[in-house]
Short mmCIF file of N, CA and C in Angstrom, two decimals:
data_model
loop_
_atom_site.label_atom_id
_atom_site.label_comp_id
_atom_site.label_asym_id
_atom_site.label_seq_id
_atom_site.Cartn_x
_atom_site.Cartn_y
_atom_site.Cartn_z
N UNK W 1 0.86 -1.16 0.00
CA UNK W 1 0.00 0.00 0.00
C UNK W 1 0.91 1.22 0.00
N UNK W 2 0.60 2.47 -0.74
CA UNK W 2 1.38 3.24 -0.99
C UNK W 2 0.49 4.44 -1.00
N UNK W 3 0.66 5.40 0.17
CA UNK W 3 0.23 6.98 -0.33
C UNK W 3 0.39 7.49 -0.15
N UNK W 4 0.33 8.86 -1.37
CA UNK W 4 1.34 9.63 -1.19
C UNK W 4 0.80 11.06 -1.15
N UNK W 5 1.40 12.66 -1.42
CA UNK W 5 0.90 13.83 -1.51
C UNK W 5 1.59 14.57 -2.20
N UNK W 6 1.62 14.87 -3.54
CA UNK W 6 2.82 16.36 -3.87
C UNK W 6 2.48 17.17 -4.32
N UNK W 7 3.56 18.10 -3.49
CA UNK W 7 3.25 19.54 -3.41
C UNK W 7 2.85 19.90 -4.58
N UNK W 8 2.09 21.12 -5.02
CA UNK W 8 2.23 22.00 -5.59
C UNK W 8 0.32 21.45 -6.55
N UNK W 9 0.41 22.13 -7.76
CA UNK W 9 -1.17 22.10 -8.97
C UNK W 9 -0.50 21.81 -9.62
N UNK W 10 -1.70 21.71 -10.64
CA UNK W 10 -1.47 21.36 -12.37
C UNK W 10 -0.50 20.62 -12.53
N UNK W 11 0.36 21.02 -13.89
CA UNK W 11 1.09 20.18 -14.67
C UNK W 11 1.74 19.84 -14.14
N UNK W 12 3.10 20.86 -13.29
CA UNK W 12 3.71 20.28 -12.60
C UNK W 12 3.37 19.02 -11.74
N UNK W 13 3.00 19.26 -10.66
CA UNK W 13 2.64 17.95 -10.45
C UNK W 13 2.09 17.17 -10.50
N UNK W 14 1.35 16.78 -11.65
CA UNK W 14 0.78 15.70 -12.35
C UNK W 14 2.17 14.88 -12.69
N UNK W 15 3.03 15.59 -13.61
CA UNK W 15 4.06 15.61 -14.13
C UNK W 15 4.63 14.48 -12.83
N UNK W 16 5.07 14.60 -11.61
CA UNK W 16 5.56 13.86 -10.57
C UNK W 16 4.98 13.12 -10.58
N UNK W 17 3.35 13.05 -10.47
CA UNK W 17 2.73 11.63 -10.13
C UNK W 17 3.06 10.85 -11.18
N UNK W 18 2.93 11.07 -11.91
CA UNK W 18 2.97 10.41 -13.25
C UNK W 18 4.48 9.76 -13.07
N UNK W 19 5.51 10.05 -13.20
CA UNK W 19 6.99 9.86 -12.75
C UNK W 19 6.86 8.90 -11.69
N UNK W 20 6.38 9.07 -10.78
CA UNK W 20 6.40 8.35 -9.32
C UNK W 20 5.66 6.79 -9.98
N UNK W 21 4.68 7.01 -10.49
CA UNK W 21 3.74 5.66 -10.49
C UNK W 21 4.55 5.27 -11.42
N UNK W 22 4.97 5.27 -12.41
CA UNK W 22 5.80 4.62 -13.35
C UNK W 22 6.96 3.94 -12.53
N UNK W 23 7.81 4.78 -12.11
CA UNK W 23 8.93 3.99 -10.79
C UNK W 23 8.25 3.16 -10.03
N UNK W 24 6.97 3.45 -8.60
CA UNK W 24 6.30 1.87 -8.27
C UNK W 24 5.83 0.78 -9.13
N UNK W 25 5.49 1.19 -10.49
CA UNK W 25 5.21 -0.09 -11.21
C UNK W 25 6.24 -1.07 -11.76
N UNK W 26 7.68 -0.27 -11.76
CA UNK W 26 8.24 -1.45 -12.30
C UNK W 26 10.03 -1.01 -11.21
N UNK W 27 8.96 -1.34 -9.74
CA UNK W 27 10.11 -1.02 -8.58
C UNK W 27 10.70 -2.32 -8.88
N UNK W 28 12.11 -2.19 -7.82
CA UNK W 28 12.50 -3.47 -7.67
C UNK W 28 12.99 -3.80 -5.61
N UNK W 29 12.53 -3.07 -5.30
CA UNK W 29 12.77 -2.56 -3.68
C UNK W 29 11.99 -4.02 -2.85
N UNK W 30 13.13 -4.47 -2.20
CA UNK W 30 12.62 -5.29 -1.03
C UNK W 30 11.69 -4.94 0.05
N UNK W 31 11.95 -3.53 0.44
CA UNK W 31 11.19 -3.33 1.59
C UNK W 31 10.56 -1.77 1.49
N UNK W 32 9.71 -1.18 1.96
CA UNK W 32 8.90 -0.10 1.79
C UNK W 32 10.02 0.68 2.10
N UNK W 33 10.88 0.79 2.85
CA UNK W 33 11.87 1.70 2.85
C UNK W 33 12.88 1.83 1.97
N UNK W 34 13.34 0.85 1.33
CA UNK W 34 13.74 0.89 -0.03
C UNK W 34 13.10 1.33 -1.18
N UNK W 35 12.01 1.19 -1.14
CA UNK W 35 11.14 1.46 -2.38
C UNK W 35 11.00 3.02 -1.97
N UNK W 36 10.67 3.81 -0.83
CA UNK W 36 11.24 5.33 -1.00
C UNK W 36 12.35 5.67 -1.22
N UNK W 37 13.21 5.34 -0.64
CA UNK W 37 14.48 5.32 -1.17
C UNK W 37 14.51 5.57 -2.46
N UNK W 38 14.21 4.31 -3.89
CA UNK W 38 14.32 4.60 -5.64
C UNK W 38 13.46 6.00 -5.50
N UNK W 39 11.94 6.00 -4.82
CA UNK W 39 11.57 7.59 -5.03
C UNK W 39 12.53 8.36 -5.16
N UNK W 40 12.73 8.64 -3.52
CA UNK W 40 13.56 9.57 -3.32
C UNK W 40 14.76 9.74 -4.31
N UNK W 41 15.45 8.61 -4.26
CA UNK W 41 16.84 9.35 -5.79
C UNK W 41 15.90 9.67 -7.00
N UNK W 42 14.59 9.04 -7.32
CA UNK W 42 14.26 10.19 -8.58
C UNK W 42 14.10 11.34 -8.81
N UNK W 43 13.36 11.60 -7.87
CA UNK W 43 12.58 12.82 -7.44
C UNK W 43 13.96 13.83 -7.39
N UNK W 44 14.85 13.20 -7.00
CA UNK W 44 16.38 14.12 -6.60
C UNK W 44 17.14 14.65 -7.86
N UNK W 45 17.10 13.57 -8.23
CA UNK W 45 17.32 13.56 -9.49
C UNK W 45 16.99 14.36 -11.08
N UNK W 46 15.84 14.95 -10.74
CA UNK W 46 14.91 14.93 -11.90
C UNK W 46 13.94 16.64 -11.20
N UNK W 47 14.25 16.92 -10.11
CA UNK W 47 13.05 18.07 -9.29
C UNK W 47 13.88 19.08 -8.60
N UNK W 48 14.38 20.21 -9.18
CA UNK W 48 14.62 20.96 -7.83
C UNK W 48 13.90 21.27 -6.81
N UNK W 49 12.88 21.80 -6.79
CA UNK W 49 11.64 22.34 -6.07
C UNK W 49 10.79 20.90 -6.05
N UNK W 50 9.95 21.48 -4.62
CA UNK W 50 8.53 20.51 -4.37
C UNK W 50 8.95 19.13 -3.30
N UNK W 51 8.01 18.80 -3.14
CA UNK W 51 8.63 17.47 -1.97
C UNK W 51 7.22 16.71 -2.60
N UNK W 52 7.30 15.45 -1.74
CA UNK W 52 6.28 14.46 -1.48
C UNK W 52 6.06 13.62 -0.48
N UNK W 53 5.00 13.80 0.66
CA UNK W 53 4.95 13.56 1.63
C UNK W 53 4.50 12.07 1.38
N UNK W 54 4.83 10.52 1.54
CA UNK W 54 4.03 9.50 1.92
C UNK W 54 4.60 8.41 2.74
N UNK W 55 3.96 7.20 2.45
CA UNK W 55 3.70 6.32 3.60
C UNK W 55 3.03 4.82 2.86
N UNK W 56 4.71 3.75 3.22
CA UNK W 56 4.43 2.90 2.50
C UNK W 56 4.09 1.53 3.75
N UNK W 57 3.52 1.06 3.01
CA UNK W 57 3.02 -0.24 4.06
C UNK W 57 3.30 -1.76 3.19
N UNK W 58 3.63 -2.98 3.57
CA UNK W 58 3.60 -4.14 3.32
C UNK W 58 3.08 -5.06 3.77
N UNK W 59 1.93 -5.71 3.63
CA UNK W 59 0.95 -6.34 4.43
C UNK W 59 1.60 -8.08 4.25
N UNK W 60 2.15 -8.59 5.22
CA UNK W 60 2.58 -9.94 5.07
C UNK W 60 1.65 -10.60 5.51
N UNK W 61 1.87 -11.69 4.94
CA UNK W 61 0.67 -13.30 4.81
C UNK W 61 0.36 -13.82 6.64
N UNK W 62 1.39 -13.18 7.02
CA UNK W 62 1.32 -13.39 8.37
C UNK W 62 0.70 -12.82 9.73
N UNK W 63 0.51 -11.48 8.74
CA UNK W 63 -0.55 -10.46 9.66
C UNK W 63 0.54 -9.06 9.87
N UNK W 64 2.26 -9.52 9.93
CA UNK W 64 2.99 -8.40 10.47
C UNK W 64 2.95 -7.68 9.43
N UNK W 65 3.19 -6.02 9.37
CA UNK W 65 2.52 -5.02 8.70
C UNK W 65 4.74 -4.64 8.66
N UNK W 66 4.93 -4.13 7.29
CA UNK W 66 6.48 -3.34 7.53
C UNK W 66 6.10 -1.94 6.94
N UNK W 67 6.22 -0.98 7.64
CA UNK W 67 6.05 0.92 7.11
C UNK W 67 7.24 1.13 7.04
N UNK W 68 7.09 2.02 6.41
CA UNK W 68 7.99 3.48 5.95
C UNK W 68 7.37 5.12 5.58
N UNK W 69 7.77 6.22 6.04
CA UNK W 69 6.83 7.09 6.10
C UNK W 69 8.45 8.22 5.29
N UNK W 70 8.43 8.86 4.37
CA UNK W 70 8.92 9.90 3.90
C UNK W 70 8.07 11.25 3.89
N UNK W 71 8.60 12.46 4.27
CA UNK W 71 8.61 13.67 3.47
C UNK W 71 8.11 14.86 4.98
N UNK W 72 7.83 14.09 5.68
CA UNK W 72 7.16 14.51 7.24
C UNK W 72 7.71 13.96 8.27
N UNK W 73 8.42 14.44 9.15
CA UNK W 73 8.51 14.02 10.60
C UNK W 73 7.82 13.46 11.13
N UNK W 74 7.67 12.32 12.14
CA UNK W 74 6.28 11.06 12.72
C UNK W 74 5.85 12.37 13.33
#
């Protein structure tokens, strides 16, 4: 489970979402904190301005839940 928030309207950030969902669809990240992580170097990569606040979750077969939260302090 993955969600997220970025800053800013319009094109611009459409422009990010669009970027972002393309990177989760063909992630390769073991763990939700890794998988912000590839965000994060894109976004670095590719954005001077703007952030993106989210919050990734992994729901195992087992019931234990693994998070990761970028862009906000807990």
């Amino acid at each position: 489970v993955l969600v997220g928030d970025v800053s800013g309207k319009g094109l611009r950030a459409a422009m990010v979402v669009s970027l972002l969902t393309g990177v989760v669809s063909n992630h390769r990240a073991a763990t939700p904190a890794a998988l912000l992580g590839e965000l994060n170097q894109v976004l670095c990569s590719r954005f001077a301005q703007g952030f993106v606040t989210a919050v990734c979750l992994r729901l195992e077969p087992d019931g234990r839940v693994l998070a990761a939260s970028a862009g906000h302090l807990a």
